[in-house]
C-alpha positions as a printed Julia matrix, in Angstrom:
577×3 Matrix{Float64}:
 -26.57  -11.21    6.38
 -24.52  -11.32    9.79
 -21.14   -9.79    9.54
 -19.55  -12.71   11.21
 -20.74  -15.09    8.47
 -19.35  -12.72    5.79
 -15.91  -12.8     7.65
 -16.01  -16.49    8.06
 -16.52  -17.19    4.32
 -13.85  -14.74    3.33
 -11.14  -16.03    5.8
 -11.84  -19.71    4.84
 -11.29  -18.86    1.16
  -8.14  -16.82    1.87
  -6.7   -19.7     4.12
  -7.42  -22.27    1.37
  -5.7   -20.04   -1.22
  -2.64  -19.81    0.92
  -2.52  -23.46    1.87
  -2.99  -24.93   -1.48
  -2.85  -22.36   -4.41
   0.32  -20.57   -3.04
   1.94  -24.09   -2.43
   1.32  -25.01   -6.11
   2.68  -21.79   -7.39
   5.75  -22.06   -5.16
   6.59  -25.51   -6.12
   5.44  -25.83   -9.69
   5.58  -22.35  -11.16
   8.22  -20.21   -9.26
  10.16  -23.48   -8.32
  11.76  -21.99   -4.98
  15.24  -23.31   -4.16
  16.07  -23.6    -0.5
  19.94  -23.58   -1.43
  19.94  -20.41   -3.54
  21.99  -17.74   -2.19
  19.84  -14.7    -1.86
  20.95  -11.11   -2.55
  20.73  -10.3     1.26
  23.7   -12.71    1.67
  25.51  -12.17   -1.47
  25.43   -8.37   -1.28
  25.16   -7.91    2.53
  26.07   -4.4     3.5
  24.21   -3.66    6.77
  22.16   -0.95    5.16
  19.84   -2.12    2.59
  21.05   -5.82    2.12
  20.35   -7.43    5.54
  19.44  -11.01    6.01
  16.4   -11.1     8.16
  14.21  -13.63    9.89
  11.07  -14.37    7.76
   8.62  -13.41   10.62
  10.4    -9.98   11.19
  10.56   -9.38    7.42
   6.85  -10.33    7.01
   6.12   -7.69    9.68
   8.19   -5.01    7.63
   6.85   -6.15    4.43
   3.22   -6.35    5.35
   3.21   -2.93    7.25
   5.03   -1.37    4.22
   2.43   -2.39    1.65
  -0.72   -1.99    4.02
  -0.83    1.74    4.4
  -4.32    3.23    4.41
  -5.44    2.17    0.99
  -6.67   -1.3     1.88
  -8.76    0.31    4.53
  -9.93    3.32    2.53
 -10.53    1.63   -0.78
 -12.94   -1.02    0.29
 -14.84    1.48    2.56
 -15.31    3.69   -0.51
 -16.3     0.86   -2.75
 -19.08   -0.01   -0.37
 -20.95    2.65   -2.26
 -21.88   -0.13   -4.81
 -22.89   -2.47   -2.03
 -20.93   -4.92    0.01
 -21.05   -8.03   -2.11
 -19.16   -6.74   -5.25
 -16.4    -5.35   -2.84
 -16.17   -8.69   -0.96
 -15.85  -10.81   -3.95
 -13.15   -8.65   -5.68
 -11.21   -8.51   -2.32
 -11.41  -12.34   -1.73
 -10.82  -13.51   -5.27
  -8.41  -10.68   -6.19
  -6.23  -11.58   -3.32
  -6.03  -15.33   -4.0
  -5.73  -15.28   -7.73
  -4.07  -11.87   -8.5
  -2.4   -10.13   -5.51
  -0.78  -13.24   -4.16
   0.89  -14.41   -7.39
   1.86  -10.63   -8.16
   3.5    -9.99   -4.83
   5.08  -13.34   -4.56
   6.23  -13.17   -8.28
   7.78   -9.76   -8.07
   9.75  -10.88   -5.11
  11.04  -13.96   -6.75
  11.99  -12.35  -10.0
  13.86   -9.57   -7.99
  15.62  -12.41   -5.94
  16.87  -13.97   -9.16
  18.16  -10.66  -10.54
  20.41   -9.36   -7.73
  17.61   -7.73   -5.68
  16.88   -5.35   -8.39
  13.53   -3.45   -8.56
  10.95   -4.51  -11.13
  11.65   -1.27  -12.91
  15.13   -2.08  -13.46
  14.47   -5.69  -14.36
  12.17   -4.32  -17.1
  15.18   -3.4   -19.12
  16.19   -7.12  -19.46
  12.73   -8.16  -20.32
  11.23   -5.65  -22.56
  14.03   -3.17  -23.48
  15.7     0.11  -22.67
  12.92    2.48  -23.97
  10.06    0.7   -22.36
  12.07    0.43  -19.02
  12.4     4.34  -19.0
   8.8     4.79  -19.63
   8.07    2.23  -16.79
  10.4     4.04  -14.36
   8.58    7.32  -15.06
   5.16    5.67  -14.27
   6.66    4.24  -11.23
   8.08    7.73  -10.2
   4.61    9.26  -10.67
   2.92    6.58   -8.68
   5.4     6.98   -5.78
   4.8    10.7    -5.7
   1.11    9.95   -5.58
   1.57    7.42   -2.77
   3.4    10.04   -0.78
   0.82   12.68   -1.39
  -2.08   10.38   -0.6
  -0.6     8.88    2.67
   0.61   12.3     3.86
  -2.86   13.62    3.42
  -4.29   10.61    5.26
  -1.84   10.84    8.26
  -2.38   14.71    8.48
  -6.24   14.27    8.27
  -6.11   11.73   11.12
  -3.91   13.68   13.33
  -6.23   16.66   12.99
  -9.38   14.59   13.44
  -8.05   12.38   16.28
  -5.45   14.4    18.18
  -5.39   11.77   20.86
  -3.42    9.47   18.46
  -0.43   11.87   17.86
   1.64   11.25   20.97
   1.45    7.35   21.0
   2.4     7.29   17.23
   5.54    9.56   17.92
   6.42    7.45   21.03
   6.88    4.36   18.76
   9.86    6.18   16.88
  12.43    6.2    19.86
  11.2     2.79   21.07
  11.81    1.27   17.5
  15.36    2.9    17.38
  16.08    1.3    20.77
  14.88   -2.09   19.69
  16.96   -1.71   16.53
  20.15   -1.22   18.45
  19.26   -3.85   20.99
  18.7    -6.52   18.27
  21.38   -5.86   15.82
  24.16   -4.58   18.16
  23.2    -6.47   21.47
  22.06   -9.64   19.6
  18.63   -9.75   21.25
  15.58  -11.35   19.98
  13.21   -8.82   18.66
   9.76  -10.35   19.9
   9.82   -9.47   23.47
  11.04   -5.8    23.11
   8.54   -5.08   20.26
   5.65   -6.36   22.42
   6.77   -4.12   25.33
   6.85   -1.28   22.65
   3.26   -2.16   21.66
   2.21   -2.11   25.27
   3.66    1.29   25.86
   1.91    2.68   22.76
  -1.5     1.42   23.8
  -1.16    2.54   27.35
  -0.21    5.97   25.91
  -3.38    5.7    23.84
  -5.54    5.08   26.8
  -3.98    7.99   28.66
  -4.26   10.37   25.75
  -7.8     9.47   25.2
  -8.69   10.53   28.75
  -6.33   13.41   29.37
  -7.21   16.42   27.2
  -3.85   18.33   27.56
  -1.89   15.4    26.07
  -3.86   15.66   22.88
  -1.92   17.43   20.43
  -4.79   19.52   18.61
  -3.15   21.98   16.31
  -6.51   23.3    14.97
  -7.45   24.14   18.7
  -3.96   25.75   19.13
  -4.64   28.13   16.22
  -8.06   29.08   17.76
 -10.19   26.6    16.23
 -12.17   26.46   12.89
 -12.89   30.0    11.71
  -9.68   31.53   13.17
  -7.03   33.08   10.84
  -4.16   30.71   11.76
  -0.62   31.06   10.1
  -0.47   33.71    7.48
  -4.18   34.11    7.37
  -4.56   30.59    6.01
  -7.13   29.44    8.61
  -6.75   27.08   11.48
  -7.29   23.81    9.54
  -5.01   24.71    6.61
  -2.32   25.8     9.06
  -2.64   22.44   11.0
  -2.28   20.6     7.72
   0.74   22.64    6.7
   2.66   22.01    9.96
   1.92   18.32    9.93
   3.04   17.93    6.35
   6.33   19.7     7.24
   6.9    17.57   10.17
   6.11   14.33    8.27
   8.4    15.35    5.45
  11.17   15.91    7.85
  10.5    12.61    9.58
  10.52   10.56    6.18
  13.68   12.26    5.14
  15.52   10.6     8.0
  13.49    7.47    8.1
  14.11    6.7     4.41
  17.85    7.33    4.67
  18.66    5.37    7.96
  19.86    1.76    7.63
  16.71   -0.62    7.64
  17.6    -2.23   10.93
  17.71    1.1    12.82
  14.05    2.12   12.51
  11.96    0.51    9.72
  12.4    -3.15   10.75
  11.85   -2.85   14.47
   8.94   -0.29   13.95
   7.36   -2.56   11.31
   7.56   -5.5    13.61
   5.79   -3.52   16.22
   3.22   -2.65   13.62
   2.72   -6.21   12.7
   1.68   -6.91   16.26
  -0.6    -4.19   15.84
  -2.12   -5.89   13.0
  -2.66   -9.07   15.03
  -3.94   -7.17   18.09
  -6.12   -4.75   15.96
  -7.61   -7.49   13.76
  -7.98   -9.49   17.1
  -9.95   -6.85   18.73
 -12.23   -6.17   15.5
 -12.95   -9.92   14.77
 -13.68  -10.56   18.54
 -15.84   -7.63   18.65
 -17.57   -8.8    15.51
 -18.14  -12.27   17.07
 -19.64  -10.85   20.42
 -21.56   -7.9    18.96
 -22.93  -10.03   15.93
 -24.06   -7.02   13.87
 -25.92   -7.32   10.57
 -24.6    -5.97    7.4
 -26.92   -2.99    7.15
 -25.28   -1.63    3.84
 -27.17   -3.11    0.91
 -25.87   -6.2    -0.84
 -25.9    -4.18   -4.07
 -26.7    -0.6    -4.62
 -28.64    0.16   -7.78
 -29.14    3.86   -6.81
 -25.73    5.18   -7.87
 -24.36    7.81  -10.04
 -21.57    5.86  -11.53
 -21.39    2.13  -12.58
 -19.26   -0.31  -10.37
 -18.05   -1.83  -13.69
 -15.06   -1.1   -14.06
 -14.49    1.55  -11.36
 -14.83   -0.93   -8.47
 -11.52   -2.59   -9.42
  -9.63    0.67   -9.36
 -11.35    1.92   -6.21
 -10.52   -0.99   -3.98
  -6.99   -0.94   -5.37
  -4.59   -2.23   -2.56
  -7.39   -4.2    -0.97
  -7.23   -6.69   -3.75
  -3.94   -6.03   -5.81
  -1.55   -3.22   -5.88
   1.51   -2.37   -8.06
   2.93   -0.6    -4.98
   3.27   -4.03   -3.38
   5.49   -5.13   -6.33
   7.71   -2.07   -5.75
   8.15   -3.0    -2.05
   8.77   -6.58   -2.86
  11.37   -6.03   -5.46
  12.67   -2.75   -3.93
  13.33   -3.45   -0.33
  11.96   -6.88    0.64
  14.12   -8.8    -1.82
  17.17   -7.29   -0.25
  16.44   -8.87    3.17
  15.04  -12.22    2.32
  17.1   -14.87    4.24
  16.13  -17.89    2.19
  14.33  -18.2    -1.19
  11.74  -20.52    0.2
  10.71  -17.64    2.63
   9.26  -15.88   -0.43
   5.97  -17.68   -0.16
   5.35  -16.67    3.42
   6.56  -13.1     3.05
   5.23  -12.45   -0.46
   2.01  -14.44   -0.84
   0.93  -14.43    2.84
   1.61  -10.58    2.91
  -1.09  -10.31    0.4
  -3.39  -12.49    2.43
  -2.86  -10.15    5.35
  -3.78   -7.33    3.23
  -6.89   -9.06    2.07
  -7.86   -9.77    5.76
  -7.53   -6.19    6.53
  -9.62   -5.11    3.55
 -12.38   -7.72    4.59
 -12.72   -6.2     8.1
 -12.88   -2.78    6.38
 -15.82   -3.81    4.38
 -17.49   -5.28    7.4
 -16.71   -2.49    9.73
 -18.18    0.17    7.29
 -21.11   -2.25    6.34
 -22.27   -2.76    9.91
 -21.91    0.87   11.06
 -25.27    2.22    9.81
 -28.33    1.71   11.99
 -30.49    1.58    8.83
 -30.23    1.82    5.04
 -31.4     5.49    5.13
 -28.42    6.5     7.01
 -26.22    4.47    4.63
 -27.82    6.17    1.53
 -27.43    9.7     3.18
 -23.62    8.95    3.9
 -23.08    7.39    0.46
 -25.27    9.71   -1.61
 -22.83    9.91   -4.52
 -19.43    8.5    -5.48
 -17.81   11.78   -4.59
 -19.32   11.71   -1.12
 -18.2     8.12   -0.62
 -14.61    9.12   -1.4
 -14.77   11.88    1.2
 -16.43    9.64    3.92
 -14.58    6.38    3.51
 -11.78    6.77    6.07
 -14.01    8.3     8.57
 -16.53    5.59    8.05
 -13.92    2.84    8.73
 -12.68    4.44   11.89
 -16.13    4.85   13.36
 -17.17    1.47   12.15
 -14.09   -0.21   13.49
 -14.5     1.62   17.03
 -18.14    0.24   16.95
 -16.99   -3.34   16.55
 -14.47   -2.81   19.47
 -17.29   -2.0    21.62
 -18.28   -5.61   21.36
 -15.48   -6.47   23.79
 -16.3    -3.51   26.12
 -13.53   -1.12   24.94
 -14.84    2.46   25.42
 -15.54    4.38   22.22
 -12.89    7.17   22.91
 -10.19    4.62   23.46
 -11.24    2.35   20.54
 -11.26    5.34   18.27
  -7.9     6.4    19.25
  -6.31    2.88   18.81
  -7.95    2.49   15.3
  -6.65    5.81   14.16
  -3.2     4.87   15.6
  -3.12    1.73   13.52
  -4.13    3.44   10.34
  -1.56    6.21   10.99
   1.23    3.6    11.64
   0.49    1.56    8.53
   0.38    4.84    6.55
   3.57    6.15    7.95
   5.35    2.89    7.12
   4.19    2.86    3.6
   5.23    6.6     3.37
   8.88    6.16    4.27
   9.24    3.0     2.28
   7.82    4.81   -0.72
  10.08    7.8    -0.2
  13.11    5.34    0.03
  11.89    3.62   -3.24
  11.43    7.08   -4.95
  15.13    7.92   -4.03
  16.21    4.52   -5.76
  14.27    5.6    -8.96
  15.4     9.2    -8.97
  19.09    7.85   -8.61
  18.58    5.36  -11.33
  17.18    8.15  -13.62
  20.12   10.21  -12.65
  22.5     7.62  -13.93
  20.39    7.02  -17.05
  20.55   10.75  -18.02
  24.05   11.39  -16.77
  23.1    13.63  -13.82
  25.55   12.14  -11.25
  24.4    14.39   -8.35
  20.98   12.67   -8.4
  22.66    9.28   -7.6
  23.81   10.6    -4.3
  21.61    9.38   -1.5
  20.76   12.62    0.26
  20.4    14.62   -2.95
  17.93   12.13   -4.37
  16.09   11.87   -0.92
  15.81   15.73   -1.01
  14.34   15.8    -4.36
  11.86   12.98   -3.4
  10.92   14.77   -0.23
  10.46   18.29   -1.85
   8.54   17.05   -4.9
   6.19   14.92   -2.6
   5.58   17.96   -0.37
   4.78   20.12   -3.46
   2.29   17.5    -4.68
   0.54   17.58   -1.43
   0.57   21.34   -0.98
   0.19   23.0    -4.27
  -3.19   21.57   -5.52
  -5.93   23.58   -3.61
  -8.94   21.7    -2.47
 -11.55   21.78    0.35
  -8.84   22.05    3.01
  -6.67   24.53    1.23
  -3.01   23.38    2.09
  -2.72   19.79    2.24
  -5.55   18.8    -0.1
  -3.36   17.32   -2.77
  -3.55   13.72   -1.45
  -7.34   13.96   -1.51
  -7.57   15.55   -4.97
  -5.08   12.93   -6.43
  -6.79    9.87   -4.92
  -8.82    8.96   -8.17
  -5.66    8.84  -10.17
  -3.82    6.83   -7.57
  -6.14    3.82   -7.91
  -5.85    3.62  -11.63
  -1.96    4.12  -11.7
  -1.63    1.6    -8.94
  -3.5    -1.05  -10.83
  -1.77   -0.24  -14.2
   1.52   -0.86  -12.34
   0.23   -4.14  -11.09
  -0.77   -5.26  -14.6
   2.4    -4.23  -16.13
   4.36   -6.14  -13.26
   2.22   -9.31  -14.02
   3.11   -8.96  -17.66
   6.83   -8.73  -16.75
   6.58  -11.84  -14.63
   4.75  -13.66  -17.48
   7.66  -12.82  -19.77
  10.17  -14.03  -17.18
   8.27  -17.27  -16.72
   8.04  -17.87  -20.43
  11.94  -17.4   -20.75
  12.27  -19.96  -17.96
  10.16  -22.38  -20.1
   7.47  -22.46  -17.35
   3.69  -22.18  -17.37
   2.94  -18.4   -17.23
  -1.0   -18.66  -17.44
  -1.35  -18.04  -13.74
   0.04  -14.42  -14.06
  -1.09  -13.9   -17.81
  -4.92  -14.34  -17.01
  -5.19  -11.93  -14.02
  -2.98   -9.52  -16.05
  -5.29   -9.42  -19.02
  -8.29   -9.03  -16.71
  -6.61   -6.31  -14.61
  -5.2    -4.32  -17.6
  -8.69   -4.33  -19.45
 -10.48   -3.07  -16.51
  -7.86   -0.44  -15.47
  -7.32    0.9   -19.03
 -11.06    1.14  -19.46
 -11.68    2.92  -16.28
  -8.65    5.24  -16.83
  -9.67    6.04  -20.45
 -13.15    6.93  -19.17
 -11.94    9.04  -16.34
  -9.14   10.91  -18.23
 -10.86   11.71  -21.41
 -14.5    11.76  -20.52
 -14.46   13.23  -17.15
 -11.31   15.2   -16.12
 -10.82   16.69  -19.6
 -14.14   18.65  -19.48
 -14.65   20.09  -16.06
 -11.82   22.88  -16.29
 -11.01   23.2   -12.64
  -7.2    23.14  -11.65
  -7.46   19.75  -10.0
  -9.22   18.26  -12.78
  -6.59   19.7   -15.31
  -3.75   18.21  -13.14
  -5.48   14.86  -13.19
  -6.13   15.01  -16.88
  -2.47   15.98  -17.8
  -0.85   13.39  -15.33
  -3.43   10.8   -16.17
  -3.1    11.09  -19.99
   0.8    10.89  -19.69
   0.56    7.64  -17.67
  -2.12    6.22  -20.02
  -0.04    6.79  -23.2
   3.17    5.43  -21.41
   1.19    2.36  -20.2
  -0.24    1.52  -23.54
   3.26    1.78  -25.07
   4.66   -0.53  -22.49
   1.95   -3.04  -22.82
   2.21   -3.25  -26.68
   5.97   -3.52  -26.38
   5.77   -6.19  -23.64
   3.03   -8.18  -25.68
   5.33   -8.14  -28.7
   8.05   -9.46  -26.6
   5.82  -12.18  -24.93
   4.79  -13.47  -28.4
   8.46  -13.87  -29.61
  10.15  -17.23  -29.32
  13.4   -17.56  -27.33
  16.08  -20.12  -27.97
  17.62  -19.85  -24.6
  16.0   -19.23  -21.08
  16.69  -15.82  -19.48
  19.88  -15.94  -17.3
  19.31  -15.63  -13.67
  21.74  -14.03  -11.05
């Protein structure tokens, strides 16, 4: 089948979902009120609570939730064929991700801009809330490990992307001051910033000495590197240290100084990047050379497909961003539909092009089966397959391969970095809240909590040893990231259902996808934790088993508690803020 036809069908379904289904949800279920005073205005402090234009906020929200997962997950899921991945990305976005991201944003708006973890206390009780916070804490640690690994891996594999990515930081800070201190509009400065980045990308693609190649600096593969670690491990170590220093400052600065302007630039990257890829798809008109379905696999797609694609269809991390940072910046409650639901649609469009880029890369099915020879090989190849496939699509509009590869890697790094510092900021909130809960006042201090967040995230990346030595933690933890992420989404949908019931509204739109998602995820997690990781005996498998078993038990406990609450009758609706 032509790739352009797959894209056309997917985009039409996503557009119809936003036009009609999200409108129904906004008006009949969540009942948005244009006169409601949002937390951004009620608790305005210029740091976290900042009323923001909906287009700027959409850019911040989308790039925070996008990361590398909606790119990597669908590219890995291509292992079972492109059709199963396509169907779950499209239908999951419309009927699950949209109502989840939108719903967690609305519930947070109606509860002082609190995170979904904090709101759980009102909905299902103190004990379940603490268990939920620990699941969130573990997931955020895994997000940090995974995205740090992705960024370091891309910097090592594509050294021409390093300088353009770091140029974005001072540009974003300048834009932040120009907009919030000089009262300028953000659109033109952010477009100028994007042009500067891409000019830098063209130059670094052509000028070798501007490419920051740490592996080459240490003498190339096979050399000793730092402390005898080897060149690759040394490069990973340095990049991880640099990234941790960066996220410390990025996650503690007021959102207007770096996050919002940088994310607005990255939202333009989305438009430009997707425009390049979809135009390339149109002019190149490649066939989907990946199989429609792949029967020659060593694992079944059912239920693993749904935890592998993860953020490409629905993600619990999105709910953390919606309720943790985005709800504190929403100018009007009616903006929640555009920011929340359309943010999920943007994620779906990104996941769709990931499937098409990977599915059209291979010259024939033999090359596909050689690359995707096993599920393990698919996990290792997914990210590089997307970058190469996207660069191939860009050739359809005559962009040279070296430049297109650099631009694609810049887009992936930018999204991953945005998710990384947002995740560290959220982790700081959770650590602070647990500090209050367990009477450790030092943990409620911003810089103490941030230090704990950064050090623990770095430890999770560095300590587990894998194929690349230092920095392999993100790669090793990836299988558990998908299951934990989907569990969090399922629990969040369950909490939204309880909130809707207490409001006396129809909660079927969140309960049905929740039941489906929890069934698939718990099944997949039980299968992985107790029938795979428990028996292999390697250090990484033991880590996955212990952490996975804890999350599984906590999740089952929370779900049983929440279902008990859901089936109770309430005489009075839940109070809103």
